[in-house]
Tab-separated table of C-alpha atoms in Angstrom:
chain	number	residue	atom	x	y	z
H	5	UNK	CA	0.000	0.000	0.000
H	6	UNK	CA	1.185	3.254	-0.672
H	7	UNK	CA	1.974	6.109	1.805
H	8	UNK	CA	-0.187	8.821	1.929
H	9	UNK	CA	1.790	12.768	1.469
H	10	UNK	CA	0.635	15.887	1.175
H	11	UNK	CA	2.731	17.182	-1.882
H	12	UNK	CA	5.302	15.129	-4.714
H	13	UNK	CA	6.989	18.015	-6.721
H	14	UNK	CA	9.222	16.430	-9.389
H	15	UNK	CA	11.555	18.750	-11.430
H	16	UNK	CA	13.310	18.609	-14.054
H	17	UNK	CA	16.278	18.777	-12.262
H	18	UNK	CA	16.665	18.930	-8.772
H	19	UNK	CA	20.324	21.028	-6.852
H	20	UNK	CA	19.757	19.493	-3.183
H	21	UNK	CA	22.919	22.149	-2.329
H	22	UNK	CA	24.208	19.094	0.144
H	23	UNK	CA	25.950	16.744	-1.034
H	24	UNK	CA	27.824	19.546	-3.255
H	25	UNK	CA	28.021	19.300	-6.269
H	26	UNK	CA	25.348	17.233	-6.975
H	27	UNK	CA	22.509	17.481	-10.093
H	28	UNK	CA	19.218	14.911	-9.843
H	29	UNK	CA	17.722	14.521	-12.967
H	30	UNK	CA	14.395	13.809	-13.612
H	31	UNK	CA	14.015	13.371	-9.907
H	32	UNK	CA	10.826	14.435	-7.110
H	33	UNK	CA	10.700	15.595	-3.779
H	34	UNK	CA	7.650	13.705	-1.136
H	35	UNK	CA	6.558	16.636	1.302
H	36	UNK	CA	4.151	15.535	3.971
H	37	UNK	CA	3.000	17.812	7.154
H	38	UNK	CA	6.121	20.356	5.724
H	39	UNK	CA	8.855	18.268	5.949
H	40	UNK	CA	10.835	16.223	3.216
H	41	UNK	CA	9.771	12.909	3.602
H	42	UNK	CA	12.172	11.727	0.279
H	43	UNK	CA	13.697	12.585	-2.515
H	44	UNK	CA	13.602	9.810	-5.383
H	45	UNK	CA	13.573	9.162	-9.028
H	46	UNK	CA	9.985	10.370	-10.964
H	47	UNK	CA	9.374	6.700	-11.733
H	48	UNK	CA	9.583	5.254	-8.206
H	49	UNK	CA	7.455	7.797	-7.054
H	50	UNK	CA	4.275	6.392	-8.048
H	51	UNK	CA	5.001	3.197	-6.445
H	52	UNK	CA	6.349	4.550	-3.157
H	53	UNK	CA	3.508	7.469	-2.150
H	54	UNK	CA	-0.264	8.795	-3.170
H	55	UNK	CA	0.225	12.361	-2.974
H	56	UNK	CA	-2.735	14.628	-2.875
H	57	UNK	CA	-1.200	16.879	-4.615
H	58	UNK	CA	1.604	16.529	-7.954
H	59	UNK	CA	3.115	19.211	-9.071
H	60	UNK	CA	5.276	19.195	-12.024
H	61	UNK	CA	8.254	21.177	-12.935
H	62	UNK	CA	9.067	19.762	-16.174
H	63	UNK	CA	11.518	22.692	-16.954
H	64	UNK	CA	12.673	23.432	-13.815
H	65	UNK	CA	15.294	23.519	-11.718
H	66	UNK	CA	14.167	23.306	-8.428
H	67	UNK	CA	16.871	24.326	-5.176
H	68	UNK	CA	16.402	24.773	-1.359
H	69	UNK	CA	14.599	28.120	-0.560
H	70	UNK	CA	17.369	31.577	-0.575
H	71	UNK	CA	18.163	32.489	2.930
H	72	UNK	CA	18.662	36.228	3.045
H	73	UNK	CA	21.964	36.438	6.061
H	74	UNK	CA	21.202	40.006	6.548
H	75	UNK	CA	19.027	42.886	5.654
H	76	UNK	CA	16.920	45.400	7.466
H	77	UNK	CA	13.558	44.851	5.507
H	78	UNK	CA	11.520	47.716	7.000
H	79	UNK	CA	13.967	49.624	4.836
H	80	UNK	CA	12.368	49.117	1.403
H	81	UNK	CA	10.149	52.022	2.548
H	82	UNK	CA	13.353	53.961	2.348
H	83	UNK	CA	14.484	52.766	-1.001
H	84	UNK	CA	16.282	55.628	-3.349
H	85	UNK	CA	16.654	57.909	-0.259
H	86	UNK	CA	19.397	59.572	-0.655
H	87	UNK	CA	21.631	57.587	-3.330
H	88	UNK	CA	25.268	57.650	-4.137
H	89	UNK	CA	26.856	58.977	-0.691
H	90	UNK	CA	29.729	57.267	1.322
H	91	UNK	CA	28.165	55.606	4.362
H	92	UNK	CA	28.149	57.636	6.859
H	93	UNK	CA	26.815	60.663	5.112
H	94	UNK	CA	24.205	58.866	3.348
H	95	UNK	CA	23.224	57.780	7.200
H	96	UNK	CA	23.556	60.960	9.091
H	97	UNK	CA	22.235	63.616	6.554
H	98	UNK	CA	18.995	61.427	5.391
H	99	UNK	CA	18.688	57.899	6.883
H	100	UNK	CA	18.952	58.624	10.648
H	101	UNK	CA	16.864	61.749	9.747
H	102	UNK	CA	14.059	59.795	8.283
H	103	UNK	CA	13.923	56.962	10.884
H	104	UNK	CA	13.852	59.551	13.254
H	105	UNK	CA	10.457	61.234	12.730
H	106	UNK	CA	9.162	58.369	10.194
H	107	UNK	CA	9.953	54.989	11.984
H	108	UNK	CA	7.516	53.396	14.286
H	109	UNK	CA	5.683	50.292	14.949
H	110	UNK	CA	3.429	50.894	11.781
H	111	UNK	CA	6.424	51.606	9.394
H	112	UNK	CA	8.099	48.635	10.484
H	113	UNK	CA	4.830	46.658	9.718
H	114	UNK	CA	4.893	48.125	6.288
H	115	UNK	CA	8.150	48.111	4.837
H	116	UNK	CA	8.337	44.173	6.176
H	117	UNK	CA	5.395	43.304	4.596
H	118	UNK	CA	6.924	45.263	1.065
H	119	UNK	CA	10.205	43.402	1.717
H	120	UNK	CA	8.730	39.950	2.591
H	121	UNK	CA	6.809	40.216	-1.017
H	122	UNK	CA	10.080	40.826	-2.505
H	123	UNK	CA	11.898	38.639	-1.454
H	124	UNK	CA	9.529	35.744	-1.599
H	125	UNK	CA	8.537	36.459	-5.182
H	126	UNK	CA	12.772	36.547	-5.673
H	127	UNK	CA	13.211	32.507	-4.266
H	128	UNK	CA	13.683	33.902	-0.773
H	129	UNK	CA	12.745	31.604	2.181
H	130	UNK	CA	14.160	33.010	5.214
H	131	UNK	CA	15.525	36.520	6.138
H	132	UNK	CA	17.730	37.557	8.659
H	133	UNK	CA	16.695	40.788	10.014
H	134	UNK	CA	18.102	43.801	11.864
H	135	UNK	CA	15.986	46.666	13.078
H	136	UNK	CA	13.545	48.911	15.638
H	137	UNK	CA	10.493	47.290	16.389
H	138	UNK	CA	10.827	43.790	15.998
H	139	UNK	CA	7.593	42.409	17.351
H	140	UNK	CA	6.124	44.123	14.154
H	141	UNK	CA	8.559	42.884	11.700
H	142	UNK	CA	8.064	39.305	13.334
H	143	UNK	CA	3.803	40.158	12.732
H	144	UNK	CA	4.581	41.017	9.091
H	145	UNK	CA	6.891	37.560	8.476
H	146	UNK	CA	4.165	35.444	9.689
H	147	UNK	CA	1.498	37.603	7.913
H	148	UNK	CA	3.663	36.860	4.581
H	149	UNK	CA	4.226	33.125	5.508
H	150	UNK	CA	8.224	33.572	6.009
H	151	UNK	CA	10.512	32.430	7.608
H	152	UNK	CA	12.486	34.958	9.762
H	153	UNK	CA	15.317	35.656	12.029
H	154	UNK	CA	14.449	38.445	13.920
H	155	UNK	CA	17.236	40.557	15.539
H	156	UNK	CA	16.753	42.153	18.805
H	157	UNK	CA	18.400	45.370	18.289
H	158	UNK	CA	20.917	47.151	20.675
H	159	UNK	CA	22.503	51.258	20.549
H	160	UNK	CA	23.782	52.976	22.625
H	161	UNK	CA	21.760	55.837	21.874
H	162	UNK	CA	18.112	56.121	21.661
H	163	UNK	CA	15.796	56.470	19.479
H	164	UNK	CA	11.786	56.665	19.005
H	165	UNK	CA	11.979	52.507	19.793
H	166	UNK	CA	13.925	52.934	23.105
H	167	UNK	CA	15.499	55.580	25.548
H	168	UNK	CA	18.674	53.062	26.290
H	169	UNK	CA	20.693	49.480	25.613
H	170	UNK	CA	19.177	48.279	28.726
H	171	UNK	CA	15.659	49.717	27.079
H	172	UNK	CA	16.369	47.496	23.777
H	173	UNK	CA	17.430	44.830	25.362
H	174	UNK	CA	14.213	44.459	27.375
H	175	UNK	CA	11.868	44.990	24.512
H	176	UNK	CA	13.924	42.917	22.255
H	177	UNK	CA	13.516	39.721	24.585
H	178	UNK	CA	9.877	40.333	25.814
H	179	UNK	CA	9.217	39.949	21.447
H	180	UNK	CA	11.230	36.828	22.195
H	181	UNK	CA	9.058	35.286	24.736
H	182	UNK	CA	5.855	36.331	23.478
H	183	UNK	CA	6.797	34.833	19.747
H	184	UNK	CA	9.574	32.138	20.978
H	185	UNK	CA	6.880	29.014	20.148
H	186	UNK	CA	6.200	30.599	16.221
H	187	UNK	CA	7.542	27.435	13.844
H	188	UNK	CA	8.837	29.862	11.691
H	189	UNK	CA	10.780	32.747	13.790
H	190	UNK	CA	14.302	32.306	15.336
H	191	UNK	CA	15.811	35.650	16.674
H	192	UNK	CA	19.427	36.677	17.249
H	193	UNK	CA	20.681	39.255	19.548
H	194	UNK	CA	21.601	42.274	17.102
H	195	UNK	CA	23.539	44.912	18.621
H	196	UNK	CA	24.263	46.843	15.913
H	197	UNK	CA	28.134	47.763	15.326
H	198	UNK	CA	31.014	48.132	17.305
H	199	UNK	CA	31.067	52.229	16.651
H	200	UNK	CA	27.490	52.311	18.297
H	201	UNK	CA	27.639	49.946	20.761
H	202	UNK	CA	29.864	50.047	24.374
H	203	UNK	CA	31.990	47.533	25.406
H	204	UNK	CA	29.558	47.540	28.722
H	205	UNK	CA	26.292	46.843	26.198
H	206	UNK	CA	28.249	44.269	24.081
H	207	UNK	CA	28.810	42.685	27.335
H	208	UNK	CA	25.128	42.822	28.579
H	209	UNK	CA	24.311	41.345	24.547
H	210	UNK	CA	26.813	38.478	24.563
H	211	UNK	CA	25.569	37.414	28.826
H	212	UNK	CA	22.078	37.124	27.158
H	213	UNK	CA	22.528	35.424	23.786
H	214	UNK	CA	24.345	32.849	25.755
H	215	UNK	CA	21.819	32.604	28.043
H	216	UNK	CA	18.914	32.326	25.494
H	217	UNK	CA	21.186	30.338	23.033
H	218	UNK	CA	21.008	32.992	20.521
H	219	UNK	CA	23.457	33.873	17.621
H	220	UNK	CA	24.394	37.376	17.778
H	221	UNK	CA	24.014	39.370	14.493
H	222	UNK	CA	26.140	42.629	14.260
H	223	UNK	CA	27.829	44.813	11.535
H	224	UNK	CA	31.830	44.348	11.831
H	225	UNK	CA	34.553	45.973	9.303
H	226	UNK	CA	32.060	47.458	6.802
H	227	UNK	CA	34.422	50.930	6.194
H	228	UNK	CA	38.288	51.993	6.669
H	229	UNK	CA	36.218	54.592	8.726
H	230	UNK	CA	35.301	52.274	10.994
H	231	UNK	CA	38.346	50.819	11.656
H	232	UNK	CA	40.237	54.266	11.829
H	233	UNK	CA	37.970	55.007	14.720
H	234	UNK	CA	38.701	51.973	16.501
H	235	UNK	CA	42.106	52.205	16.446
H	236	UNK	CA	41.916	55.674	17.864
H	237	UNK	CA	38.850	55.142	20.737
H	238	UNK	CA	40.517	51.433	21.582
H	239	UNK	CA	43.472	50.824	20.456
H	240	UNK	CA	42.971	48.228	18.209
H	241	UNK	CA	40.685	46.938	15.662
H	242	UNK	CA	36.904	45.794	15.403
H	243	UNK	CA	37.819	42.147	15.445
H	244	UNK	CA	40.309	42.568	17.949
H	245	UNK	CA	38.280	44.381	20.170
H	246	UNK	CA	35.391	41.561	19.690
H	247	UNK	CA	38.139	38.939	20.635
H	248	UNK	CA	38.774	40.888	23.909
H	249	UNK	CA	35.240	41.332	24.972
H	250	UNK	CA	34.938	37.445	24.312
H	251	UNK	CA	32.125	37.642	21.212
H	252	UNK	CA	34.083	35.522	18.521
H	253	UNK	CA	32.212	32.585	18.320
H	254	UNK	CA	30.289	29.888	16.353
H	255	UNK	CA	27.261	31.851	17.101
H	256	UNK	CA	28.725	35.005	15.322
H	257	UNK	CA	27.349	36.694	12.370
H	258	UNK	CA	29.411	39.385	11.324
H	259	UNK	CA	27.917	41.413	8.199
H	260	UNK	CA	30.046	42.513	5.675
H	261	UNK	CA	33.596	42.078	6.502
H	262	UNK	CA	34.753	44.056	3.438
H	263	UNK	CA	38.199	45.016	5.533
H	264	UNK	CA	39.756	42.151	7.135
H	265	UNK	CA	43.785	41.025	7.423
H	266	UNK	CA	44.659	37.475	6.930
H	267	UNK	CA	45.079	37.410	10.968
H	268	UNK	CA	41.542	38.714	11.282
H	269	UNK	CA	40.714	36.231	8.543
H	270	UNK	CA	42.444	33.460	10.914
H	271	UNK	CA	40.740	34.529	14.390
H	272	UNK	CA	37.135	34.180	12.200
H	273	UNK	CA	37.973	30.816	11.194
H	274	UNK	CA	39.664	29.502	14.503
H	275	UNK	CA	36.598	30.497	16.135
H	276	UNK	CA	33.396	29.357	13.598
H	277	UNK	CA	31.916	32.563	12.964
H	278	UNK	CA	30.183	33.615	9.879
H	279	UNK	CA	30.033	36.693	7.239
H	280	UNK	CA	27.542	38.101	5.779
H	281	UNK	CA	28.160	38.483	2.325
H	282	UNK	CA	26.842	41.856	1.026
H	283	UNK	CA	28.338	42.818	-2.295
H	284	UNK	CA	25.908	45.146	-3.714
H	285	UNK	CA	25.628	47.480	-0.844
H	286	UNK	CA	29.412	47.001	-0.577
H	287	UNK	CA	30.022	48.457	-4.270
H	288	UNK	CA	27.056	50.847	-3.908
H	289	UNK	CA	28.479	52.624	-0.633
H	290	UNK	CA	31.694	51.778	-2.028
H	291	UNK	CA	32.681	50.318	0.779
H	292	UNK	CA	34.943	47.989	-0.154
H	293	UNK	CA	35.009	43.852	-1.742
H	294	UNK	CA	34.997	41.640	1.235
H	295	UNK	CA	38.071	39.047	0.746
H	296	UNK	CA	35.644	36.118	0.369
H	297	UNK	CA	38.214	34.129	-1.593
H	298	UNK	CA	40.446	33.937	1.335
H	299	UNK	CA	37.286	33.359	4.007
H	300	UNK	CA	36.255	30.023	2.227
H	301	UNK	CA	40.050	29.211	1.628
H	302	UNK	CA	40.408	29.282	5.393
H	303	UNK	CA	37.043	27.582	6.644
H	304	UNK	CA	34.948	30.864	7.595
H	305	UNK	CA	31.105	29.942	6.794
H	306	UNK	CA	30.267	32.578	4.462
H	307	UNK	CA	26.173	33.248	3.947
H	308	UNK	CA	24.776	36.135	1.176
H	309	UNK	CA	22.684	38.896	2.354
H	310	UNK	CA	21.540	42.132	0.513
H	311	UNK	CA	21.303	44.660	3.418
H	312	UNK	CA	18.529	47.219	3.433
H	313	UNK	CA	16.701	48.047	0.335
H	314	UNK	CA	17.866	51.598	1.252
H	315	UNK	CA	21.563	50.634	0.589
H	316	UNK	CA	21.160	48.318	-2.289
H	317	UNK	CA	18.303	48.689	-3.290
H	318	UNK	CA	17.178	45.368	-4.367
H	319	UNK	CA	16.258	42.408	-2.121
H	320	UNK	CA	17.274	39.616	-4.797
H	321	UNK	CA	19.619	36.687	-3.521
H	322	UNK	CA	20.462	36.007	-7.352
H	323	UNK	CA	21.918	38.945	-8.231
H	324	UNK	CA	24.117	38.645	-5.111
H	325	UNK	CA	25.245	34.882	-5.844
H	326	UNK	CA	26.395	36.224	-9.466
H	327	UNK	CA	28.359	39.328	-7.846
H	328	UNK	CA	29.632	36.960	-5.008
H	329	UNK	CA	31.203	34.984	-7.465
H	330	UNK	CA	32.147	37.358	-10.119
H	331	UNK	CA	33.934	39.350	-7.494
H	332	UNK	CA	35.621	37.058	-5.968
H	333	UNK	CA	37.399	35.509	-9.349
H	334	UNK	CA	38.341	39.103	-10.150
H	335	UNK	CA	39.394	40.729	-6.933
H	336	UNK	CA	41.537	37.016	-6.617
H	337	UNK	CA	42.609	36.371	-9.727
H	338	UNK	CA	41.375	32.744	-10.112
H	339	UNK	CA	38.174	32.084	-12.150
H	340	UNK	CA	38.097	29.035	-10.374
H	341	UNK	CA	37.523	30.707	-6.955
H	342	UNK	CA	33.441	30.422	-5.559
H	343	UNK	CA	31.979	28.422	-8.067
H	344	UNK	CA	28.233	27.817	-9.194
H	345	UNK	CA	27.918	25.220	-6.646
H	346	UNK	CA	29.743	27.053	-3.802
H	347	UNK	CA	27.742	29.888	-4.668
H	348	UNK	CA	24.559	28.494	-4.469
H	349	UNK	CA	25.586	27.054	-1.239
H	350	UNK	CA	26.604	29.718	0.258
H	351	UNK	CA	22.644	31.867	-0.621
H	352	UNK	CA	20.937	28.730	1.189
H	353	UNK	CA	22.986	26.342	3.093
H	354	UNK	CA	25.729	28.920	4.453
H	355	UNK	CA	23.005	31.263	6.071
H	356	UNK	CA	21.299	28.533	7.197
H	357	UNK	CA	24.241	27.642	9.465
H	358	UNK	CA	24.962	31.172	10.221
H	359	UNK	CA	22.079	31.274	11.930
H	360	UNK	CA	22.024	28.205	13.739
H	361	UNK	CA	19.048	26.582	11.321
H	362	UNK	CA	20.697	24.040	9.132
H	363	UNK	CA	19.402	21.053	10.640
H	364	UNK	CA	16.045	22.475	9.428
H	365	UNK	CA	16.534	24.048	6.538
H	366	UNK	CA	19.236	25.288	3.303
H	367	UNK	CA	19.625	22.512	2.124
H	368	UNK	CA	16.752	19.403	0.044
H	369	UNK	CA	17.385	16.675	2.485
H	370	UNK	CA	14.922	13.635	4.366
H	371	UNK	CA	13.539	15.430	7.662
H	372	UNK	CA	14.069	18.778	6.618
H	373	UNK	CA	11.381	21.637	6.141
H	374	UNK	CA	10.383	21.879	2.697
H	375	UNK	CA	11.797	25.256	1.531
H	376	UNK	CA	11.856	24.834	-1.697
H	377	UNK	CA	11.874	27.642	-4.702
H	378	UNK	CA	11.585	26.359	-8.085
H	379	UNK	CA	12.982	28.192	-11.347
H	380	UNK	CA	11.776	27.935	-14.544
H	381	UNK	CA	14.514	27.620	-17.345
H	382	UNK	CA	12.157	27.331	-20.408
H	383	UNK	CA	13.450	31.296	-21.493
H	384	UNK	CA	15.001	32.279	-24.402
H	385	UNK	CA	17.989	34.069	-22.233
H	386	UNK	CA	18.307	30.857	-20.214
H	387	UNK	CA	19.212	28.004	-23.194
H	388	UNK	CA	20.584	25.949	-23.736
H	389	UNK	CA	21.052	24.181	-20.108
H	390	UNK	CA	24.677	22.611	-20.058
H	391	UNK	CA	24.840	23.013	-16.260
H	392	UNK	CA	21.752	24.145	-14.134
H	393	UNK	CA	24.026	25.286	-11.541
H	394	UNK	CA	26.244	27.268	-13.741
H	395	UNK	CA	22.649	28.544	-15.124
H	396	UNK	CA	21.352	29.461	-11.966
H	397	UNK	CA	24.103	31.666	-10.758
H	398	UNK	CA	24.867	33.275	-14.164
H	399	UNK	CA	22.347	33.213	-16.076
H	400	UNK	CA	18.860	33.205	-14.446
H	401	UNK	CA	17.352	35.765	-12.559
H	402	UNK	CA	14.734	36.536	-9.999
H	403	UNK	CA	12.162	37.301	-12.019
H	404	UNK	CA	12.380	33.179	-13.513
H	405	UNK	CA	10.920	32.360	-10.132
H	406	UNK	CA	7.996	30.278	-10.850
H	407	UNK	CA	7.138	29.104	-7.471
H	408	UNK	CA	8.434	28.886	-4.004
H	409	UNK	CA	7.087	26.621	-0.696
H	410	UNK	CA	7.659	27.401	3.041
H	411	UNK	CA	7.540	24.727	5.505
H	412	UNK	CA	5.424	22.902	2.617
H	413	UNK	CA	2.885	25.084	2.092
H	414	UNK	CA	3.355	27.162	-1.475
H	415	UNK	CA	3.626	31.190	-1.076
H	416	UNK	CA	4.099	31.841	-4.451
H	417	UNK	CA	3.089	29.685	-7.621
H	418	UNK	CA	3.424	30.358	-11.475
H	419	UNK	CA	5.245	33.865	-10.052
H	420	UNK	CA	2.372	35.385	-8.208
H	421	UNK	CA	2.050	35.499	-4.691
H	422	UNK	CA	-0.967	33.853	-2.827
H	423	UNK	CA	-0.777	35.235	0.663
H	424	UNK	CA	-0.396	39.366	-0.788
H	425	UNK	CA	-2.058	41.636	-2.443
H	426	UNK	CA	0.412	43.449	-4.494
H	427	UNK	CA	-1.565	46.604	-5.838
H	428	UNK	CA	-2.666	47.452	-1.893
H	429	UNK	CA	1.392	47.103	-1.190
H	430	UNK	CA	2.056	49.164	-3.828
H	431	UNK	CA	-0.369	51.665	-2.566
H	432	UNK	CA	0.644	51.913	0.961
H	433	UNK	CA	4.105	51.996	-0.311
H	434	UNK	CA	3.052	55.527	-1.971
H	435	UNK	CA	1.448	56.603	1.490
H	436	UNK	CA	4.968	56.209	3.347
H	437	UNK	CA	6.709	57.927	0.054
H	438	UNK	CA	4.655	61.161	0.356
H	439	UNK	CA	4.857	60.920	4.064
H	440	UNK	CA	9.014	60.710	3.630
H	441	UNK	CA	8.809	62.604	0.908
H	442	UNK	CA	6.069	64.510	-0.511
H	443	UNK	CA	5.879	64.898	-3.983
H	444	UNK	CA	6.344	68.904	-5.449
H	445	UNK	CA	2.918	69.630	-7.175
């Protein structure tokens, strides 16, 4: 007798990211209750399970779902504000502005719900977040039917969310325990960046996420700036400094790393911490070209994020496996340095263990939660198909999305998304503009 599932998906060809290097042709994926119950050749299926529901991919390539390592999606309400400015003017002279008399519980909301669409429609699963008011981004996640790592923020300044660190920190963990038993939020302790956070608050952060078994999610050698100000406030660098205060650490997720020495490379790796890949928002605020090259030479996880729609200004995990790649063979000099595979591994499986969720997801494996994002390669810009990895990170893009599953149940199918209403996003999205910015008449 056959086994009753929920959903068989087979695909044309099927990337299950782990083992690497690995292509299933003809293959299908048994979901039942929103895990992988198997993965199995098309003509097996049939005699193995009775789905009750097939869906077929017949020119598709279909991977694990994107994991986003870090962004700040309440931010796509601030997309285009203020373009082409180093960092810290674009921040002080129009983003810290804007949050300042724009953000609040509503404008989180908002912009998460704008991001969440984006992303999902763009093969994105799961996002690791960073910003005020995480209670609302959490609401919007689970009103999009995403997954989400929500950071519980920490400053040392305040703002319209909180007066203090002690302030964040108590709002960020009462989100925690009111949300903790949500199947699909995690959170990480987030304070921010070693030039806005004490060495008395980083303390506080690191006492709690070990306490609460939470990674901590932080910005760390984004700008020579950065470092400059290190060396002159505490005598060393960033990493350094981290060492010291005892936060390097398997449960570290360090975003961008564009400026790090092969000793700083070393400490990352000695001590299992991850980077957050960022290259757009790297070249955009030309910050830099992380040494990512070096990083996977010496064992440092590295996961792909886009930052904040404000500093990209796209949410799109494919453009950002291309540009990982790309950059790396030409800031190295070796075109066989991050591959298609490696690539692809490190936009799903590498975030996944950044943030402490590989056992569950990143990767098409028995027991795992179906996160699954299928692309369709039937496009004249996408043939002929020598190598659907090569294809995937090269060649396709986010709008060849055709349909994406979280925790089994499908969010977006034949590229439109099920759980959204575009046109009212789109609308609302005009409210904040003319709020931000009103339009000259």
């Amino acid at each position: 007798m056959n086994t009753p599932i929920d959903l068989l998906i087979e695909a044309r060809w099927i990337i299950p990211v782990e083992p690497t290097n690995v292509v299933l042709e003809d293959h299908a994926v048994a979901v039942d209750k929103g895990r992988i119950v198997a993965i199995l050749q098309q003509n097996e299926a049939g005699a193995r399970f009775s789905p009750r529901q097939v869906k077929r991919l017949p020119h598709h390539v279909l991977i694990p779902g994107l994991v986003n390592l870090h962004t700040h999606a309440a931010m796509t309400l601030l997309r285009g504000l203020g373009d082409d400015l180093p960092l810290m003017e674009w921040l002080q002279k129009h983003i810290w502005p804007a949050e300042e008399k724009h953000v609040s519980a509503q404008f989180v909301h908002d912009g998460t719900l704008l991001a969440c669409a984006e992303m999902l429609r763009g093969g994105t699963t799961c996002f690791n977040d960073m910003y005020f008011y995480p209670k609302a981004a959490a609401e919007a996640a689970l009103a999009s039917g995403m997954r989400a790592s929500i950071g519980l923020i920490t400053l040392d300044f305040p703002t319209p969310y909180a007066a203090d660190a002690d302030d964040y920190l108590a709002k960020g963990l009462a989100t925690r325990d009111e949300l903790r038993d949500e199947p699909l939020l995690s959170f990480c302790l987030a304070p921010h960046a070693p030039y806005t956070v004490s060495d008395r608050n980083f303390a506080k952060a690191l006492t709690l996420a070990e306490q609460c078994d939470l990674p901590i999610h932080l910005h760390l050698h984004e700008t020579t700036q950065e470092l400059d100000d290190s060396m002159r406030m505490f005598g060393v660098r960033p990493v350094e400094r981290l060492r010291r205060l005892g936060l390097l650490s398997p449960g570290l997720i360090a975003a961008h790393g564009t400026h790090l020495d092969a000793n700083e490379i070393t400490l990352l790796a000695q001590h299992g911490c991850s980077i957050a890949h960022c290259p757009s928002s790297n070249l955009k605020l030309a910050s830099g070209i992380a040494p990512i090259a070096a990083l996977t030479r010496n064992g440092v996880n590295v996961g792909i994020g886009t930052d904040g729609a404000a500093s990209n200004n796209r949410l799109d995990i494919f453009q950002e496996m291309r540009l990982a790649a790309l950059l790396a063979k030409g800031s190295s000099g070796q075109t066989s340095v991050i591959g298609a595979h490696q690539a692809l591994r490190m936009a799903t499986l590498g975030g996944a263990q950044a943030l402490g969720l590989d056992a569950a997801i990143g990767s098409i494996a028995n027991g795992k939660a179906a996160d699954l994002c299928a692309v369709n390669i039937n496009d004249i810009g996408l043939t002929p198909c020598y190598d659907p990895a090569s294809l995937l990170v090269y060649s396709a893009g986010r709008e060849h999305v055709s349909d994406v599953w979280v925790a089994g149940r499908i969010r977006v199918a034949d590229g439109c998304l099920l759980e959204t209403n575009e046109i009212e996003l789109i609308n609302l999205a005009a409210l904040w503009q003319n709020q931000i910015r009103p339009r000259k008449v």
